[in-house]
PDB file of C-alpha atoms in Angstrom:
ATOM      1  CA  UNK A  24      17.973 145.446 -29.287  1.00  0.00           C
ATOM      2  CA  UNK A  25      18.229 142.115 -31.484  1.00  0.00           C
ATOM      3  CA  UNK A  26      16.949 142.096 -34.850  1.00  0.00           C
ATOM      4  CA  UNK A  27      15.270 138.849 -36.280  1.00  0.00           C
ATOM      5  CA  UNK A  28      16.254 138.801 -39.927  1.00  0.00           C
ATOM      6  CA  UNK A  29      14.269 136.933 -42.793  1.00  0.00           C
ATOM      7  CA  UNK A  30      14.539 138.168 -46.072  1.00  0.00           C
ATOM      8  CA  UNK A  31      12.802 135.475 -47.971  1.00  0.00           C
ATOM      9  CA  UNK A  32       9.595 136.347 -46.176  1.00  0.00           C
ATOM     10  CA  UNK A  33       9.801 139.916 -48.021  1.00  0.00           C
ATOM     11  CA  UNK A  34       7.634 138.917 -50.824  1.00  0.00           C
ATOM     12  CA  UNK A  35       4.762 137.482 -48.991  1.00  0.00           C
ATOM     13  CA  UNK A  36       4.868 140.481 -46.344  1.00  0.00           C
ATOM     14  CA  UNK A  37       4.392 142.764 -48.944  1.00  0.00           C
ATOM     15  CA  UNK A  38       1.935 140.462 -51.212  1.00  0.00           C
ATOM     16  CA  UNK A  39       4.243 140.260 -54.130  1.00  0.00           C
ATOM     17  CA  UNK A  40       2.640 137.466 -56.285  1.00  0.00           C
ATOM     18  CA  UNK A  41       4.352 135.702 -59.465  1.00  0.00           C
ATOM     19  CA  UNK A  42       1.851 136.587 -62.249  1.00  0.00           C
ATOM     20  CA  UNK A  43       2.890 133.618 -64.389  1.00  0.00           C
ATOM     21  CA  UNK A  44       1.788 130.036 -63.680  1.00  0.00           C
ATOM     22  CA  UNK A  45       1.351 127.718 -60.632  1.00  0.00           C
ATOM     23  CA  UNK A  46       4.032 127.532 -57.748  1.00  0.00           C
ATOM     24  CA  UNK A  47       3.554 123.771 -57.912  1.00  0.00           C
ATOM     25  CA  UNK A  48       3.441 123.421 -61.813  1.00  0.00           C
ATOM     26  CA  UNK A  49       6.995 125.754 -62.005  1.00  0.00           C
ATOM     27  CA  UNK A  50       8.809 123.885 -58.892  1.00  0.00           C
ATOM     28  CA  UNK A  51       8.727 120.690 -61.055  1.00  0.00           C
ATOM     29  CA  UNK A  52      10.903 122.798 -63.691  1.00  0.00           C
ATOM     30  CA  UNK A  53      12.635 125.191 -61.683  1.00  0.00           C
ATOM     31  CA  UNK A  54      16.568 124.640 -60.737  1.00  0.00           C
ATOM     32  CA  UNK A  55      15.669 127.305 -57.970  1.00  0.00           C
ATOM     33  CA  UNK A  56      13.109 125.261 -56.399  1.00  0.00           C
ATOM     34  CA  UNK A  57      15.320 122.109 -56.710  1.00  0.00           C
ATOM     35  CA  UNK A  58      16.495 122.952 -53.365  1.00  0.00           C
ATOM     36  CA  UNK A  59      12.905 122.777 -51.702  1.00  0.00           C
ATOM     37  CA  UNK A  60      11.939 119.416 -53.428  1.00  0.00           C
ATOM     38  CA  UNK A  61      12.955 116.867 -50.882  1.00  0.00           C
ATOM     39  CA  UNK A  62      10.850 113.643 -52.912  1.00  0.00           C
ATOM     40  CA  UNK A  63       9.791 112.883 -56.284  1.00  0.00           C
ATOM     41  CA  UNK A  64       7.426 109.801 -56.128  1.00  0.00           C
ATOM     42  CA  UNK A  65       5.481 109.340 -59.792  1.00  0.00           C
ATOM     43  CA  UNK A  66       2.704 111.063 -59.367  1.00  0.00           C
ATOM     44  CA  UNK A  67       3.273 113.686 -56.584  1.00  0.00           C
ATOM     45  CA  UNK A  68       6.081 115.687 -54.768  1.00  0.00           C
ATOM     46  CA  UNK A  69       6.911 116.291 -51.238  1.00  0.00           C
ATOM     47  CA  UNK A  70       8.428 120.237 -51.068  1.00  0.00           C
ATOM     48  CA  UNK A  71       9.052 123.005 -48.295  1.00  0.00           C
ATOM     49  CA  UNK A  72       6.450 125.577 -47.792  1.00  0.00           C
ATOM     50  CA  UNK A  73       8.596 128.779 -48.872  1.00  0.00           C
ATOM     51  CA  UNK A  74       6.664 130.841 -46.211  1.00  0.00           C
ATOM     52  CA  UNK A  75       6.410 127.800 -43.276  1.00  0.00           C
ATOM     53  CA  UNK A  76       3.729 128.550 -39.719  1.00  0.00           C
ATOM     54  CA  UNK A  77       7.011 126.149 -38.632  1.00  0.00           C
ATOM     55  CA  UNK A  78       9.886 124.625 -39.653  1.00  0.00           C
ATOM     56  CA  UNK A  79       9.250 121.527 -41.242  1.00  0.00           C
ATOM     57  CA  UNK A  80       5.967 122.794 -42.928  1.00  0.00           C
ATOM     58  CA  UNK A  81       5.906 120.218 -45.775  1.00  0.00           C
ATOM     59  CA  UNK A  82       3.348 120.462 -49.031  1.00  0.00           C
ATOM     60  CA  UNK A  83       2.437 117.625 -50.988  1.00  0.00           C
ATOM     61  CA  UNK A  84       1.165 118.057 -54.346  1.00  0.00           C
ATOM     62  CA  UNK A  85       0.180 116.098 -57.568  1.00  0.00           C
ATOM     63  CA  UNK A  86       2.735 116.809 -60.867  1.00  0.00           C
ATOM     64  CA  UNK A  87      -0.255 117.158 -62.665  1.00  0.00           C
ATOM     65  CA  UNK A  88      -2.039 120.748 -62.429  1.00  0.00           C
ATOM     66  CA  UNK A  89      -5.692 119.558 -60.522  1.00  0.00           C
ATOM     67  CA  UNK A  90      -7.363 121.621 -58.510  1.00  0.00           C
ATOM     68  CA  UNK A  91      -9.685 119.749 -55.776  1.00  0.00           C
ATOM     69  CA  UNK A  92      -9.208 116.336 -54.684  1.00  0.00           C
ATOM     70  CA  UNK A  93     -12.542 114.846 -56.254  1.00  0.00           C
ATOM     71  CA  UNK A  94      -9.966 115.782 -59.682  1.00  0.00           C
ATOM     72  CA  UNK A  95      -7.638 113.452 -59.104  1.00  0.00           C
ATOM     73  CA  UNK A  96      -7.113 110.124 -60.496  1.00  0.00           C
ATOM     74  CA  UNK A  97      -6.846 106.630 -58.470  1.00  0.00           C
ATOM     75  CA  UNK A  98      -3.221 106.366 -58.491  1.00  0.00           C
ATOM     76  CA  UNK A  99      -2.745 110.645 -57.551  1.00  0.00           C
ATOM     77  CA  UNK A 100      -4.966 110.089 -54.444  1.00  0.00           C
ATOM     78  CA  UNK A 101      -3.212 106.475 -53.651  1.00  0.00           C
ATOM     79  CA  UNK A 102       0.267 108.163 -53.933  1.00  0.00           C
ATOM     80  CA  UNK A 103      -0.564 111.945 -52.089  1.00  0.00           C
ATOM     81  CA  UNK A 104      -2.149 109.927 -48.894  1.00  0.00           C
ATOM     82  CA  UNK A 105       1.045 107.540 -49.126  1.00  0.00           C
ATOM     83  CA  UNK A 106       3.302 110.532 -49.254  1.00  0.00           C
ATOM     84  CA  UNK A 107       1.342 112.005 -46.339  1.00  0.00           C
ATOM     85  CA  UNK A 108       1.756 108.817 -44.721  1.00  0.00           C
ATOM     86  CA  UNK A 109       5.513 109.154 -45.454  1.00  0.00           C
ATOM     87  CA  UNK A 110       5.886 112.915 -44.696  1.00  0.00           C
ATOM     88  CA  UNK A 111       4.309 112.352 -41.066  1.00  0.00           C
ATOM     89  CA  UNK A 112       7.235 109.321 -40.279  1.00  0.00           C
ATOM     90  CA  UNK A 113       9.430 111.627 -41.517  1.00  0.00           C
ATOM     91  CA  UNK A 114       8.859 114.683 -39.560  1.00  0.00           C
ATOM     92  CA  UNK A 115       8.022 112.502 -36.537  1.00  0.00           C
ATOM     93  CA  UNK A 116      11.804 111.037 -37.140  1.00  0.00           C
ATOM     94  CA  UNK A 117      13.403 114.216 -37.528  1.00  0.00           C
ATOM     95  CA  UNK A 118      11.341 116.689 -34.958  1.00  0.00           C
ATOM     96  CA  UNK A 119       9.464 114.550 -32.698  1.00  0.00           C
ATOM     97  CA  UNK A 120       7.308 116.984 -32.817  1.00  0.00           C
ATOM     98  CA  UNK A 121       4.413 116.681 -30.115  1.00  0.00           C
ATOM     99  CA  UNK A 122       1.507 116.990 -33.081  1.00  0.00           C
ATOM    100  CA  UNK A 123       1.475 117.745 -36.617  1.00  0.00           C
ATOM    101  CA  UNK A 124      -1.469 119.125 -38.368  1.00  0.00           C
ATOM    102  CA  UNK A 125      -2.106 117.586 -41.646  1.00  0.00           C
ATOM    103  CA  UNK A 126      -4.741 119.530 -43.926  1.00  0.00           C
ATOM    104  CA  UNK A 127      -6.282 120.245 -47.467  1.00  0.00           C
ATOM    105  CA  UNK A 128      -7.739 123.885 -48.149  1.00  0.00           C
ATOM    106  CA  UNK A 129     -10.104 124.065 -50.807  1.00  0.00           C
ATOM    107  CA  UNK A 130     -11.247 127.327 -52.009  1.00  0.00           C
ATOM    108  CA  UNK A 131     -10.205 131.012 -50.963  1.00  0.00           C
ATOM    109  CA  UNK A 132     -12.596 131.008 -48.102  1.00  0.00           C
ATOM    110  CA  UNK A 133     -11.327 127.954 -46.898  1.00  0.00           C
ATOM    111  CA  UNK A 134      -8.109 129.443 -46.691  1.00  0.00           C
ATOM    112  CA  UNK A 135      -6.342 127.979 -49.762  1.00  0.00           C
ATOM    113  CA  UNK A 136      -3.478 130.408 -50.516  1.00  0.00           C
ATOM    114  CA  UNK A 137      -3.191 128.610 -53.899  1.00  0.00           C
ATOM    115  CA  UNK A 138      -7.026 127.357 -55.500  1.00  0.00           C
ATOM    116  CA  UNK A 139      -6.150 125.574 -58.536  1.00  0.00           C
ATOM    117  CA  UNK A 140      -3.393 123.256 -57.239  1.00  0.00           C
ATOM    118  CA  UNK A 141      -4.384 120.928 -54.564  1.00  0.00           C
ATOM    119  CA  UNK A 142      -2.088 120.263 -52.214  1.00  0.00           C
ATOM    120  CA  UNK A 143      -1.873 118.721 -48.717  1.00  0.00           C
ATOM    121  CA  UNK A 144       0.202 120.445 -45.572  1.00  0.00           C
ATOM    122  CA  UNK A 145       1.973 118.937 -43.088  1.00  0.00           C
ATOM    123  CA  UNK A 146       3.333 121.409 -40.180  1.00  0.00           C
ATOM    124  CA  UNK A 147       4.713 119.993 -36.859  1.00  0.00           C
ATOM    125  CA  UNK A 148       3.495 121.525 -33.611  1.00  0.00           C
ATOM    126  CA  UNK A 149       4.519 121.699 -30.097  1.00  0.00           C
ATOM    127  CA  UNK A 150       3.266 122.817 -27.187  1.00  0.00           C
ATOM    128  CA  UNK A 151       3.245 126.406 -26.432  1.00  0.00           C
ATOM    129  CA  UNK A 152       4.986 126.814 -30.016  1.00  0.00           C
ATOM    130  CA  UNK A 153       2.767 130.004 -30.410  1.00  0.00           C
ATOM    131  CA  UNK A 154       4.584 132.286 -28.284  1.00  0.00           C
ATOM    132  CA  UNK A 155       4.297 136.046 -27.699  1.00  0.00           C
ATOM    133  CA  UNK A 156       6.193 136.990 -31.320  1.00  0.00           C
ATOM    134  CA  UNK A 157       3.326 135.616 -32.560  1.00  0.00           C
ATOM    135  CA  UNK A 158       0.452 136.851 -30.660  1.00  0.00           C
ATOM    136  CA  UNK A 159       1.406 140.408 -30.101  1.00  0.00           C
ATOM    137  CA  UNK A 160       4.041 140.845 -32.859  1.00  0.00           C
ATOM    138  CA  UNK A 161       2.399 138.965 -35.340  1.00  0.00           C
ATOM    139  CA  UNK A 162       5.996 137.434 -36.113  1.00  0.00           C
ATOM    140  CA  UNK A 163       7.007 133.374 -36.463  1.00  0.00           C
ATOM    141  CA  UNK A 164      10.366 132.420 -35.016  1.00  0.00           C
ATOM    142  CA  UNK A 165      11.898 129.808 -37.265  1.00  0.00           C
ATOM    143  CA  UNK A 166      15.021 128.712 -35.458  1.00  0.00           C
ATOM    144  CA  UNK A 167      15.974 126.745 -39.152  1.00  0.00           C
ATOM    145  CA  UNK A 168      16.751 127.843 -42.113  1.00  0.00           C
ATOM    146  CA  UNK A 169      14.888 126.064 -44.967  1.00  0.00           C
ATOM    147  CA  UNK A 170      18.640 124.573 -46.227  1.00  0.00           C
ATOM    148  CA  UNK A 171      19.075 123.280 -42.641  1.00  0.00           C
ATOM    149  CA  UNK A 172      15.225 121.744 -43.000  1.00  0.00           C
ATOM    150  CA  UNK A 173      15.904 120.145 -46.151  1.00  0.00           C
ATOM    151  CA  UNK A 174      19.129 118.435 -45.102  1.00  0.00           C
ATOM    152  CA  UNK A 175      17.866 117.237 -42.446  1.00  0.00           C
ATOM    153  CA  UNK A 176      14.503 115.806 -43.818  1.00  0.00           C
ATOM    154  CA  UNK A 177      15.877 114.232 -47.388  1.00  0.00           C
ATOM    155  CA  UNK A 178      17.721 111.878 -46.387  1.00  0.00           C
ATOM    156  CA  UNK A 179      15.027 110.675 -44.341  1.00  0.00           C
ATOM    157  CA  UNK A 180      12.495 110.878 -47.072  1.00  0.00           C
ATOM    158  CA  UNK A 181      15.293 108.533 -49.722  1.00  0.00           C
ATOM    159  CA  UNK A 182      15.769 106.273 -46.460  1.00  0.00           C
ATOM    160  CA  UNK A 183      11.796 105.537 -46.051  1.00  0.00           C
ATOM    161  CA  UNK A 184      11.384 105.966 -49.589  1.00  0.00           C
ATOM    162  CA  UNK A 185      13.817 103.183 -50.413  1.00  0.00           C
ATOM    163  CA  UNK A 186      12.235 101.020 -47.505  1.00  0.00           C
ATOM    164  CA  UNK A 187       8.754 101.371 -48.806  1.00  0.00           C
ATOM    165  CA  UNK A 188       6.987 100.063 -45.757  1.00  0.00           C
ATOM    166  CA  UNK A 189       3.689  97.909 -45.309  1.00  0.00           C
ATOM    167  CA  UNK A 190       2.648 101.054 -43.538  1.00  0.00           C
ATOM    168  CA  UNK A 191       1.934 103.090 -46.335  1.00  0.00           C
ATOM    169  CA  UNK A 192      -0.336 102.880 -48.695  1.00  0.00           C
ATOM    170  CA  UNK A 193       0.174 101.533 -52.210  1.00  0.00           C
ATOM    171  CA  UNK A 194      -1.211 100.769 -56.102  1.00  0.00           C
ATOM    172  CA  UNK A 195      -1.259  97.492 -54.620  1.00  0.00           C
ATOM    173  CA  UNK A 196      -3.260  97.644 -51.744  1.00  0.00           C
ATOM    174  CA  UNK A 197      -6.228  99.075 -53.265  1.00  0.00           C
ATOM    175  CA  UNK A 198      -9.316  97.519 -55.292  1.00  0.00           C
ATOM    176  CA  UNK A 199     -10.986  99.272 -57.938  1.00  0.00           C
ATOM    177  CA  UNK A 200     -14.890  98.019 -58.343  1.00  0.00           C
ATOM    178  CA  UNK A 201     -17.086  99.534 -60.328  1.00  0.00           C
TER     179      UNK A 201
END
């Protein structure tokens, strides 16, 4: 019999739950979520999902601590859709995935794991990429580590960041009337 190891998923298995502070708010400190962070833009990050549905499952979040999307200012919004924009290029570079969902959960029943820290996720699908480990086992395969993921996705993310295409969307682009 072959075991499928992964450790790191221990915590969320068994619903262990830091009791201090926002995952978001403490990767922005944290030298052990350095490794995760894979873009800093001004306003919001790009970082691994610790627990991904695949690999490549990207979050974006705001620095600032804001919980729904009507809470954020101008330039948050302008800069999470860019880095959305970004993130999408990015796994579509690296993956070629066949679809990516892209999606905001607000609220509990909506399914937000975390409610006071809006954040967008990114997670590149395939076809058939739900297989029978994860019907009848209830397991995901993740053929990557998230070391491997990183590597391969930040130096795409400082590549396209540097380029800063007329694709994506900017301070610039955008009107404000009121």
């Amino acid at each position: 019999m072959e075991r499928l190891w992964s450790p790191w998923r221990l915590a969320y298995v068994t619903g262990a739950k830091d009791p201090q502070g926002c995952i978001f708010c403490d990767a922005l400190t944290s030298h052990e979520a350095e490794p995760l962070i894979l873009f800093r833009g001004s306003a919001c990050f790009v970082i691994l999902n610790l627990f991904p549905y695949n690999n490549g499952h990207l979050l974006i979040a705001p620095n600032r601590h804001v919980a729904t999307l009507a809470g954020l200012t101008r330039d948050e919004a302008i800069e999470l859709m860019a880095l959305t924009q970004r993130a999408e290029r990015v796994l579509t570079e690296a993956y070629q995935p066949e679809g990516i969902n892209v999606g905001v959960n607000l609220g509990r029943p909506a399914g937000a794991g975390i409610v006071d820290h809006v954040h967008v996720h990114l997670v590149p699908r395939w076809t058939g990429d739900t297989s029978f480990m994860t019907v009848i086992g209830q397991v995901r395969v993740l053929p990557e580590t998230l070391e491997a993921t990183a590597t391969r996705l930040r130096p795409i993310f400082e590549r396209l960041g540097k380029e800063a295409t007329e694709r994506e969307i900017t301070t610039e682009d955008t009107e404000v009337t009121e």
